[in-house]
Amino acid sequence: MRIVPKILHFLILIIFLILQISFLERLELFGLSFDLVMVTIICISMIDGILYGTFYGFISGLVFDLMLGNIVGVTAFIYAIDGFAASNFVNMGYNKRRILAFVFVTFLITEINLILTSIIRYIFDLNVNLVDIGLELLKRPIFNIALIFLVYPVIRAGSKGEDTFEFGYKEKD
Amino acid sequence: MLNKKLRNAIILSIIIFLCLLIVTVSLRDSDKVKGIRAKALDFFRPIQEKIHSFFYPLIKAVNTVKDYFGLIEKVRALEEENSRLLKDYSENINLKVENNALRKLLGVKQRNKFDTKLAKVIGFYESRWQSEAILNVGRSDGVLEGMGVITEKGLVGVVILSSNSSCRVRLINDPQSSIGARVLSSRKVGMVEGSLDKKVYLKYIPKDDIIFRGDIVITSEYSKLLPPEIVIGRVKRVSVSKQSPYKEIEIEPFVDFRELEYVLVVTR
């Protein structure tokens, strides 16, 4: 196990987090927005495995909470669960159909992310509109799915082929 | 296999426990957490500022393309507004001279001017539950929590956390934002509040009060830190429901939050 790629992945994640706050949030197109951090956590989970996915998710969420969050710890929890679940989905057998795996895993994690966020906000007494959440459950994964095909090669470039999840078109099952 | 599953379960349990601990500490000991948050803002400010400066031309280009499609309508609306404002201009100058003379005569204090500090927006975050911006000024520049943030178009929001070199601003469309306001024409007082759908509403105006579409809403004089008479927006929609004793008034803010580049923090 080489530690340098893992550290590199962590640095990329933190840079992407700042990129999300400083730049991507302003690029809302047709009401759809990206979640670069979540997509990066999914990629790290696929490449480095469950431990790094969960831990990096937790740390990046914590940094986000400290910079912009309402309640410190909430985003850390959500991103950690995202990392944990992404790795589990891959281990469950989604890696049999590689390109589809990216789509399905990103779709599922985006939905989990949104549902968890809504539940936690509801617990903390913030209003939750079910119709709006339903709409968001449909439209939010679209850009995240497109984004994962851009982010994955960047994350993988640093791992020098040591990942646990190969990119689809390389080999046949 | 079992070992792996057990390891994963342990990892998840530890993370959940840590998160619960952090949430509890942040809710119970908010002063300590506030200090850590301020330090985090200071720590990331240089890289955030660099990334923002690097990508800002791209943001501007995308926004320009988006604006292009509504350009004809925008120009027509501006022409209409311009002709109306020109008509009012000379009348306003006469009224101002008359008003100042009367104030002097009656011994009423002239309106106070306020001090401002120019700041650059280096971060922006908008989700269903939150609308915030990060500025590159902080305590060392005299910026404190509760201070108002404005542009030449109107009110942007209020500073909610100030670190040494940067600060967080809660925008007026944030669901937790609540600002004392007044309708310019009728002088009715209410609260301007944000909402989950990112719209801004003027609340607590009784059903019987008359409010027109197009009325200008300004900050009221009851706030300690926000100066009065800063324009917030224009009434976009007024409706009444049988269940509520108040009108539902939607405001269209004058400021486009996504296009913020430079703002002024009202320091005194």
GROMACS .gro file of C-alpha atoms in nm:
model
  441
    1MET     CA    1   0.000   0.000   0.000
    2ARG     CA    2   0.150   0.329  -0.106
    3ILE     CA    3   0.070   0.627   0.108
    4VAL     CA    4   0.164   0.904  -0.140
    5PRO     CA    5  -0.139   0.853  -0.370
    6LYS     CA    6  -0.369   0.857  -0.066
    7ILE     CA    7  -0.226   1.188   0.052
    8LEU     CA    8  -0.255   1.320  -0.303
    9HIS     CA    9  -0.620   1.217  -0.312
   10PHE     CA   10  -0.682   1.397   0.014
   11LEU     CA   11  -0.523   1.716  -0.120
   12ILE     CA   12  -0.730   1.692  -0.440
   13LEU     CA   13  -1.042   1.648  -0.228
   14ILE     CA   14  -0.967   1.959  -0.021
   15ILE     CA   15  -0.889   2.163  -0.333
   16PHE     CA   16  -1.214   2.045  -0.491
   17LEU     CA   17  -1.400   2.142  -0.174
   18ILE     CA   18  -1.268   2.497  -0.198
   19LEU     CA   19  -1.335   2.496  -0.570
   20GLN     CA   20  -1.696   2.399  -0.496
   21ILE     CA   21  -1.738   2.685  -0.248
   22SER     CA   22  -1.553   2.949  -0.448
   23PHE     CA   23  -1.657   2.868  -0.800
   24LEU     CA   24  -1.902   2.585  -0.876
   25GLU     CA   25  -2.184   2.712  -0.654
   26ARG     CA   26  -2.217   3.013  -0.882
   27LEU     CA   27  -2.242   2.808  -1.197
   28GLU     CA   28  -2.597   2.690  -1.147
   29LEU     CA   29  -2.734   2.595  -1.488
   30PHE     CA   30  -3.107   2.547  -1.541
   31GLY     CA   31  -3.158   2.497  -1.168
   32LEU     CA   32  -2.914   2.207  -1.154
   33SER     CA   33  -2.602   2.222  -0.944
   34PHE     CA   34  -2.297   2.002  -0.897
   35ASP     CA   35  -2.167   1.839  -0.582
   36LEU     CA   36  -1.801   1.803  -0.670
   37VAL     CA   37  -1.706   1.699  -0.316
   38MET     CA   38  -1.955   1.412  -0.306
   39VAL     CA   39  -1.848   1.290  -0.649
   40THR     CA   40  -1.480   1.300  -0.543
   41ILE     CA   41  -1.560   1.101  -0.229
   42ILE     CA   42  -1.732   0.838  -0.444
   43CYS     CA   43  -1.423   0.815  -0.667
   44ILE     CA   44  -1.189   0.787  -0.369
   45SER     CA   45  -1.408   0.513  -0.222
   46MET     CA   46  -1.392   0.323  -0.550
   47ILE     CA   47  -1.015   0.359  -0.582
   48ASP     CA   48  -0.881   0.355  -0.226
   49GLY     CA   49  -1.149   0.147  -0.059
   50ILE     CA   50  -1.395   0.184   0.225
   51LEU     CA   51  -1.157   0.306   0.496
   52TYR     CA   52  -1.025   0.603   0.299
   53GLY     CA   53  -1.364   0.677   0.143
   54THR     CA   54  -1.532   0.701   0.482
   55PHE     CA   55  -1.249   0.882   0.656
   56TYR     CA   56  -1.191   1.136   0.380
   57GLY     CA   57  -1.566   1.191   0.356
   58PHE     CA   58  -1.572   1.264   0.727
   59ILE     CA   59  -1.276   1.504   0.714
   60SER     CA   60  -1.396   1.695   0.406
   61GLY     CA   61  -1.744   1.724   0.558
   62LEU     CA   62  -1.592   1.855   0.878
   63VAL     CA   63  -1.389   2.116   0.689
   64PHE     CA   64  -1.704   2.219   0.503
   65ASP     CA   65  -1.899   2.244   0.830
   66LEU     CA   66  -1.629   2.459   0.984
   67MET     CA   67  -1.624   2.690   0.685
   68LEU     CA   68  -1.990   2.716   0.595
   69GLY     CA   69  -2.212   2.465   0.775
   70ASN     CA   70  -2.491   2.550   1.015
   71ILE     CA   71  -2.428   2.269   1.262
   72VAL     CA   72  -2.074   2.131   1.278
   73GLY     CA   73  -2.072   1.754   1.225
   74VAL     CA   74  -2.379   1.717   1.003
   75THR     CA   75  -2.204   1.734   0.664
   76ALA     CA   76  -1.917   1.529   0.807
   77PHE     CA   77  -2.168   1.254   0.890
   78ILE     CA   78  -2.340   1.272   0.551
   79TYR     CA   79  -2.018   1.262   0.347
   80ALA     CA   80  -1.880   0.980   0.564
   81ILE     CA   81  -2.193   0.777   0.495
   82ASP     CA   82  -2.159   0.861   0.124
   83GLY     CA   83  -1.802   0.726   0.122
   84PHE     CA   84  -1.900   0.417   0.319
   85ALA     CA   85  -2.202   0.339   0.102
   86ALA     CA   86  -2.019   0.400  -0.229
   87SER     CA   87  -1.753   0.147  -0.141
   88ASN     CA   88  -2.015  -0.102  -0.024
   89PHE     CA   89  -2.212  -0.070  -0.348
   90VAL     CA   90  -1.898  -0.143  -0.546
   91ASN     CA   91  -1.821  -0.445  -0.326
   92MET     CA   92  -2.179  -0.568  -0.363
   93GLY     CA   93  -2.116  -0.638  -0.728
   94TYR     CA   94  -2.184  -0.319  -0.916
   95ASN     CA   95  -1.832  -0.341  -1.056
   96LYS     CA   96  -1.941  -0.618  -1.292
   97ARG     CA   97  -2.076  -0.363  -1.541
   98ARG     CA   98  -1.823  -0.089  -1.512
   99ILE     CA   99  -1.962   0.216  -1.692
  100LEU     CA  100  -2.309   0.147  -1.557
  101ALA     CA  101  -2.160   0.116  -1.212
  102PHE     CA  102  -2.051   0.480  -1.221
  103VAL     CA  103  -2.401   0.586  -1.315
  104PHE     CA  104  -2.576   0.368  -1.058
  105VAL     CA  105  -2.342   0.435  -0.769
  106THR     CA  106  -2.349   0.812  -0.827
  107PHE     CA  107  -2.726   0.806  -0.862
  108LEU     CA  108  -2.774   0.604  -0.542
  109ILE     CA  109  -2.525   0.806  -0.339
  110THR     CA  110  -2.681   1.136  -0.453
  111GLU     CA  111  -3.022   1.009  -0.342
  112ILE     CA  112  -2.886   0.884  -0.009
  113ASN     CA  113  -2.713   1.219   0.040
  114LEU     CA  114  -3.031   1.416  -0.022
  115ILE     CA  115  -3.256   1.191   0.188
  116LEU     CA  116  -3.011   1.196   0.480
  117THR     CA  117  -2.976   1.575   0.457
  118SER     CA  118  -3.354   1.617   0.457
  119ILE     CA  119  -3.402   1.387   0.756
  120ILE     CA  120  -3.131   1.563   0.957
  121ARG     CA  121  -3.271   1.908   0.869
  122TYR     CA  122  -3.615   1.786   0.974
  123ILE     CA  123  -3.474   1.663   1.308
  124PHE     CA  124  -3.318   2.005   1.364
  125ASP     CA  125  -3.656   2.167   1.305
  126LEU     CA  126  -3.597   2.320   0.965
  127ASN     CA  127  -3.890   2.304   0.727
  128VAL     CA  128  -3.882   2.028   0.470
  129ASN     CA  129  -4.103   2.044   0.161
  130LEU     CA  130  -4.169   1.693   0.031
  131VAL     CA  131  -4.263   1.805  -0.322
  132ASP     CA  132  -3.940   2.002  -0.360
  133ILE     CA  133  -3.736   1.712  -0.229
  134GLY     CA  134  -3.907   1.478  -0.475
  135LEU     CA  135  -3.812   1.706  -0.763
  136GLU     CA  136  -3.458   1.736  -0.639
  137LEU     CA  137  -3.429   1.358  -0.607
  138LEU     CA  138  -3.498   1.343  -0.979
  139LYS     CA  139  -3.282   1.624  -1.109
  140ARG     CA  140  -2.983   1.638  -0.877
  141PRO     CA  141  -2.810   1.315  -0.987
  142ILE     CA  142  -2.793   1.429  -1.352
  143PHE     CA  143  -2.494   1.661  -1.324
  144ASN     CA  144  -2.327   1.448  -1.060
  145ILE     CA  145  -2.335   1.151  -1.298
  146ALA     CA  146  -2.180   1.363  -1.574
  147LEU     CA  147  -1.922   1.495  -1.332
  148ILE     CA  148  -1.798   1.154  -1.215
  149PHE     CA  149  -1.665   1.075  -1.563
  150LEU     CA  150  -1.447   1.388  -1.537
  151VAL     CA  151  -1.338   1.347  -1.177
  152TYR     CA  152  -1.260   0.974  -1.181
  153PRO     CA  153  -0.966   0.998  -1.425
  154VAL     CA  154  -0.819   1.284  -1.217
  155ILE     CA  155  -0.833   1.081  -0.897
  156ARG     CA  156  -0.714   0.767  -1.070
  157ALA     CA  157  -0.418   0.947  -1.228
  158GLY     CA  158  -0.267   0.983  -0.882
  159SER     CA  159  -0.314   0.619  -0.785
  160LYS     CA  160  -0.098   0.466  -1.063
  161GLY     CA  161  -0.334   0.177  -1.124
  162GLU     CA  162  -0.348   0.063  -0.762
  163ASP     CA  163  -0.724   0.105  -0.745
  164THR     CA  164  -0.971  -0.159  -0.643
  165PHE     CA  165  -1.207  -0.062  -0.926
  166GLU     CA  166  -1.099  -0.056  -1.287
  167PHE     CA  167  -1.244   0.180  -1.546
  168GLY     CA  168  -1.491  -0.009  -1.762
  169TYR     CA  169  -1.363  -0.007  -2.115
  170LYS     CA  170  -1.026  -0.150  -2.022
  171GLU     CA  171  -1.126  -0.512  -1.986
  172LYS     CA  172  -1.418  -0.743  -2.044
  173ASP     CA  173  -1.580  -0.959  -1.782
  174MET     CA  174  -1.484  -1.187   0.480
  175LEU     CA  175  -1.634  -1.170   0.829
  176ASN     CA  176  -1.331  -0.982   0.948
  177LYS     CA  177  -1.376  -0.730   0.668
  178LYS     CA  178  -1.744  -0.686   0.752
  179LEU     CA  179  -1.663  -0.646   1.119
  180ARG     CA  180  -1.393  -0.392   1.037
  181ASN     CA  181  -1.636  -0.194   0.823
  182ALA     CA  182  -1.899  -0.199   1.097
  183ILE     CA  183  -1.641  -0.074   1.348
  184ILE     CA  184  -1.531   0.207   1.111
  185LEU     CA  185  -1.890   0.317   1.060
  186SER     CA  186  -1.968   0.304   1.432
  187ILE     CA  187  -1.662   0.514   1.516
  188ILE     CA  188  -1.751   0.774   1.252
  189ILE     CA  189  -2.114   0.794   1.369
  190PHE     CA  190  -2.000   0.828   1.730
  191LEU     CA  191  -1.751   1.101   1.636
  192CYS     CA  192  -2.015   1.292   1.438
  193LEU     CA  193  -2.264   1.273   1.726
  194LEU     CA  194  -1.994   1.395   1.963
  195ILE     CA  195  -1.904   1.687   1.735
  196VAL     CA  196  -2.269   1.785   1.683
  197THR     CA  197  -2.328   1.776   2.061
  198VAL     CA  198  -2.018   1.984   2.134
  199SER     CA  199  -2.108   2.235   1.860
  200LEU     CA  200  -2.459   2.277   2.000
  201ARG     CA  201  -2.354   2.299   2.365
  202ASP     CA  202  -2.031   2.491   2.347
  203SER     CA  203  -2.090   2.723   2.056
  204ASP     CA  204  -1.826   2.979   2.162
  205LYS     CA  205  -1.542   2.728   2.134
  206VAL     CA  206  -1.673   2.603   1.799
  207LYS     CA  207  -1.705   2.962   1.678
  208GLY     CA  208  -1.334   3.013   1.752
  209ILE     CA  209  -1.242   2.699   1.557
  210ARG     CA  210  -1.467   2.809   1.268
  211ALA     CA  211  -1.298   3.149   1.258
  212LYS     CA  212  -0.957   2.979   1.247
  213ALA     CA  213  -1.070   2.750   0.964
  214LEU     CA  214  -1.192   3.052   0.764
  215ASP     CA  215  -0.856   3.226   0.817
  216PHE     CA  216  -0.661   2.913   0.726
  217PHE     CA  217  -0.836   2.857   0.393
  218ARG     CA  218  -0.869   3.222   0.292
  219PRO     CA  219  -0.549   3.255   0.081
  220ILE     CA  220  -0.617   2.948  -0.134
  221GLN     CA  221  -0.987   3.036  -0.158
  222GLU     CA  222  -0.905   3.385  -0.276
  223LYS     CA  223  -0.661   3.250  -0.538
  224ILE     CA  224  -0.909   2.993  -0.671
  225HIS     CA  225  -1.184   3.253  -0.683
  226SER     CA  226  -0.968   3.503  -0.872
  227PHE     CA  227  -0.854   3.234  -1.114
  228PHE     CA  228  -1.204   3.113  -1.201
  229TYR     CA  229  -1.394   3.440  -1.179
  230PRO     CA  230  -1.362   3.521  -1.553
  231LEU     CA  231  -1.527   3.186  -1.627
  232ILE     CA  232  -1.814   3.258  -1.386
  233LYS     CA  233  -1.858   3.596  -1.552
  234ALA     CA  234  -1.855   3.441  -1.900
  235VAL     CA  235  -2.120   3.182  -1.807
  236ASN     CA  236  -2.338   3.447  -1.644
  237THR     CA  237  -2.300   3.669  -1.951
  238VAL     CA  238  -2.420   3.387  -2.176
  239LYS     CA  239  -2.715   3.324  -1.941
  240ASP     CA  240  -2.799   3.697  -1.933
  241TYR     CA  241  -2.783   3.723  -2.311
  242PHE     CA  242  -3.110   3.536  -2.358
  243GLY     CA  243  -3.306   3.779  -2.144
  244LEU     CA  244  -3.133   4.087  -2.277
  245ILE     CA  245  -3.414   4.234  -2.493
  246GLU     CA  246  -3.664   4.211  -2.210
  247LYS     CA  247  -3.412   4.357  -1.966
  248VAL     CA  248  -3.334   4.655  -2.191
  249ARG     CA  249  -3.705   4.729  -2.239
  250ALA     CA  250  -3.766   4.719  -1.863
  251LEU     CA  251  -3.464   4.941  -1.800
  252GLU     CA  252  -3.577   5.196  -2.060
  253GLU     CA  253  -3.919   5.214  -1.896
  254GLU     CA  254  -3.762   5.251  -1.552
  255ASN     CA  255  -3.520   5.514  -1.680
  256SER     CA  256  -3.794   5.736  -1.822
  257ARG     CA  257  -3.989   5.705  -1.496
  258LEU     CA  258  -3.682   5.789  -1.287
  259LEU     CA  259  -3.596   6.091  -1.503
  260LYS     CA  260  -3.943   6.225  -1.443
  261ASP     CA  261  -3.901   6.182  -1.066
  262TYR     CA  262  -3.548   6.321  -1.056
  263SER     CA  263  -3.612   6.695  -1.065
  264GLU     CA  264  -3.905   6.657  -0.826
  265ASN     CA  265  -3.684   6.467  -0.581
  266ILE     CA  266  -3.417   6.738  -0.583
  267ASN     CA  267  -3.678   7.000  -0.500
  268LEU     CA  268  -3.817   6.781  -0.223
  269LYS     CA  269  -3.469   6.721  -0.080
  270VAL     CA  270  -3.391   7.092  -0.063
  271GLU     CA  271  -3.729   7.160   0.094
  272ASN     CA  272  -3.688   6.870   0.338
  273ASN     CA  273  -3.341   6.984   0.453
  274ALA     CA  274  -3.467   7.339   0.504
  275LEU     CA  275  -3.765   7.219   0.710
  276ARG     CA  276  -3.546   6.985   0.919
  277LYS     CA  277  -3.314   7.277   0.998
  278LEU     CA  278  -3.609   7.493   1.087
  279LEU     CA  279  -3.759   7.231   1.320
  280GLY     CA  280  -3.423   7.129   1.469
  281VAL     CA  281  -3.458   6.767   1.351
  282LYS     CA  282  -3.131   6.578   1.305
  283GLN     CA  283  -3.013   6.523   0.951
  284ARG     CA  284  -2.991   6.164   0.831
  285ASN     CA  285  -2.670   5.992   0.940
  286LYS     CA  286  -2.432   5.870   0.678
  287PHE     CA  287  -2.265   5.537   0.747
  288ASP     CA  288  -1.909   5.411   0.709
  289THR     CA  289  -1.840   5.118   0.482
  290LYS     CA  290  -1.557   4.880   0.409
  291LEU     CA  291  -1.506   4.744   0.059
  292ALA     CA  292  -1.486   4.363   0.043
  293LYS     CA  293  -1.443   4.098  -0.223
  294VAL     CA  294  -1.668   3.792  -0.235
  295ILE     CA  295  -1.437   3.488  -0.230
  296GLY     CA  296  -1.690   3.216  -0.157
  297PHE     CA  297  -2.054   3.146  -0.216
  298TYR     CA  298  -2.273   2.860  -0.103
  299GLU     CA  299  -2.639   2.804  -0.179
  300SER     CA  300  -2.838   2.497  -0.085
  301ARG     CA  301  -3.201   2.445   0.005
  302TRP     CA  302  -3.130   2.528   0.368
  303GLN     CA  303  -2.856   2.782   0.338
  304SER     CA  304  -2.745   3.088   0.141
  305GLU     CA  305  -2.412   3.230   0.241
  306ALA     CA  306  -2.111   3.415   0.105
  307ILE     CA  307  -1.753   3.449   0.230
  308LEU     CA  308  -1.581   3.790   0.216
  309ASN     CA  309  -1.211   3.870   0.230
  310VAL     CA  310  -1.245   4.112   0.523
  311GLY     CA  311  -1.259   4.030   0.892
  312ARG     CA  312  -1.203   4.156   1.245
  313SER     CA  313  -0.871   4.314   1.152
  314ASP     CA  314  -1.063   4.537   0.909
  315GLY     CA  315  -1.323   4.627   1.171
  316VAL     CA  316  -1.587   4.384   1.044
  317LEU     CA  317  -1.793   4.228   1.323
  318GLU     CA  318  -2.090   3.992   1.352
  319GLY     CA  319  -2.426   4.157   1.289
  320MET     CA  320  -2.297   4.419   1.046
  321GLY     CA  321  -2.494   4.473   0.727
  322VAL     CA  322  -2.358   4.398   0.381
  323ILE     CA  323  -2.476   4.604   0.084
  324THR     CA  324  -2.401   4.680  -0.279
  325GLU     CA  325  -2.493   4.980  -0.489
  326LYS     CA  326  -2.817   4.794  -0.571
  327GLY     CA  327  -2.926   4.723  -0.215
  328LEU     CA  328  -2.905   4.493   0.087
  329VAL     CA  329  -2.711   4.167   0.052
  330GLY     CA  330  -2.718   4.021   0.402
  331VAL     CA  331  -2.569   4.024   0.749
  332VAL     CA  332  -2.228   3.911   0.878
  333ILE     CA  333  -2.278   3.603   1.099
  334LEU     CA  334  -1.919   3.500   1.169
  335SER     CA  335  -1.609   3.714   1.157
  336SER     CA  336  -1.259   3.570   1.171
  337ASN     CA  337  -0.935   3.765   1.166
  338SER     CA  338  -0.916   3.804   0.788
  339SER     CA  339  -1.249   3.688   0.645
  340CYS     CA  340  -1.616   3.664   0.734
  341ARG     CA  341  -1.933   3.471   0.656
  342VAL     CA  342  -2.240   3.657   0.537
  343ARG     CA  343  -2.595   3.519   0.562
  344LEU     CA  344  -2.777   3.637   0.249
  345ILE     CA  345  -3.131   3.771   0.277
  346ASN     CA  346  -3.278   3.470   0.095
  347ASP     CA  347  -3.138   3.226   0.353
  348PRO     CA  348  -3.426   3.053   0.538
  349GLN     CA  349  -3.280   3.169   0.871
  350SER     CA  350  -3.247   3.533   0.767
  351SER     CA  351  -3.488   3.781   0.925
  352ILE     CA  352  -3.453   4.158   0.885
  353GLY     CA  353  -3.672   4.445   0.998
  354ALA     CA  354  -3.820   4.623   0.698
  355ARG     CA  355  -4.053   4.899   0.593
  356VAL     CA  356  -4.263   4.955   0.283
  357LEU     CA  357  -4.136   5.283   0.139
  358SER     CA  358  -4.469   5.423   0.020
  359SER     CA  359  -4.710   5.316   0.296
  360ARG     CA  360  -4.448   5.312   0.579
  361LYS     CA  361  -4.583   4.975   0.701
  362VAL     CA  362  -4.336   4.774   0.908
  363GLY     CA  363  -4.270   4.400   0.871
  364MET     CA  364  -3.994   4.142   0.857
  365VAL     CA  365  -3.810   4.041   0.542
  366GLU     CA  366  -3.737   3.668   0.562
  367GLY     CA  367  -3.578   3.410   0.335
  368SER     CA  368  -3.728   3.073   0.257
  369LEU     CA  369  -3.642   2.718   0.150
  370ASP     CA  370  -3.733   2.797  -0.213
  371LYS     CA  371  -3.483   3.087  -0.209
  372LYS     CA  372  -3.757   3.346  -0.242
  373VAL     CA  373  -3.772   3.649  -0.014
  374TYR     CA  374  -4.094   3.738   0.170
  375LEU     CA  375  -4.217   4.042   0.360
  376LYS     CA  376  -4.401   3.902   0.661
  377TYR     CA  377  -4.636   4.023   0.934
  378ILE     CA  378  -4.819   4.282   0.725
  379PRO     CA  379  -5.188   4.260   0.830
  380LYS     CA  380  -5.446   4.160   0.570
  381ASP     CA  381  -5.619   4.498   0.584
  382ASP     CA  382  -5.307   4.700   0.496
  383ILE     CA  383  -5.279   4.803   0.136
  384ILE     CA  384  -4.962   4.693  -0.041
  385PHE     CA  385  -4.916   4.732  -0.416
  386ARG     CA  386  -4.712   4.527  -0.657
  387GLY     CA  387  -4.397   4.728  -0.731
  388ASP     CA  388  -4.376   4.892  -0.387
  389ILE     CA  389  -4.017   4.936  -0.270
  390VAL     CA  390  -3.912   4.769   0.055
  391ILE     CA  391  -3.632   4.923   0.265
  392THR     CA  392  -3.463   4.840   0.597
  393SER     CA  393  -3.643   4.979   0.901
  394GLU     CA  394  -3.488   5.201   1.165
  395TYR     CA  395  -3.539   4.944   1.444
  396SER     CA  396  -3.221   4.749   1.379
  397LYS     CA  397  -2.915   4.827   1.593
  398LEU     CA  398  -2.652   4.755   1.330
  399LEU     CA  399  -2.827   4.780   0.996
  400PRO     CA  400  -2.871   5.137   0.882
  401PRO     CA  401  -3.227   5.238   0.793
  402GLU     CA  402  -3.354   5.310   0.442
  403ILE     CA  403  -3.132   5.068   0.254
  404VAL     CA  404  -3.330   4.931  -0.036
  405ILE     CA  405  -3.401   4.557  -0.020
  406GLY     CA  406  -3.627   4.488  -0.315
  407ARG     CA  407  -3.956   4.540  -0.489
  408VAL     CA  408  -4.292   4.375  -0.410
  409LYS     CA  409  -4.341   4.106  -0.672
  410ARG     CA  410  -4.660   3.935  -0.560
  411VAL     CA  411  -4.925   3.999  -0.295
  412SER     CA  412  -5.176   3.738  -0.190
  413VAL     CA  413  -5.406   3.663   0.101
  414SER     CA  414  -5.520   3.334   0.245
  415LYS     CA  415  -5.810   3.257   0.477
  416GLN     CA  416  -5.587   3.072   0.723
  417SER     CA  417  -5.345   3.357   0.792
  418PRO     CA  418  -5.414   3.699   0.943
  419TYR     CA  419  -5.125   3.838   0.737
  420LYS     CA  420  -5.067   3.903   0.370
  421GLU     CA  421  -4.823   3.686   0.180
  422ILE     CA  422  -4.588   3.929   0.007
  423GLU     CA  423  -4.307   3.809  -0.215
  424ILE     CA  424  -4.016   4.047  -0.267
  425GLU     CA  425  -3.785   4.054  -0.564
  426PRO     CA  426  -3.442   4.154  -0.426
  427PHE     CA  427  -3.253   4.417  -0.625
  428VAL     CA  428  -2.929   4.226  -0.578
  429ASP     CA  429  -2.847   3.918  -0.786
  430PHE     CA  430  -2.660   3.710  -0.529
  431ARG     CA  431  -2.493   3.482  -0.783
  432GLU     CA  432  -2.327   3.776  -0.954
  433LEU     CA  433  -2.182   3.937  -0.644
  434GLU     CA  434  -1.821   4.041  -0.688
  435TYR     CA  435  -1.756   4.336  -0.459
  436VAL     CA  436  -1.971   4.443  -0.163
  437LEU     CA  437  -1.964   4.703   0.113
  438VAL     CA  438  -1.977   4.610   0.479
  439VAL     CA  439  -2.151   4.877   0.687
  440THR     CA  440  -1.906   4.920   0.974
  441ARG     CA  441  -2.076   5.210   1.156
   0.00000   0.00000   0.00000
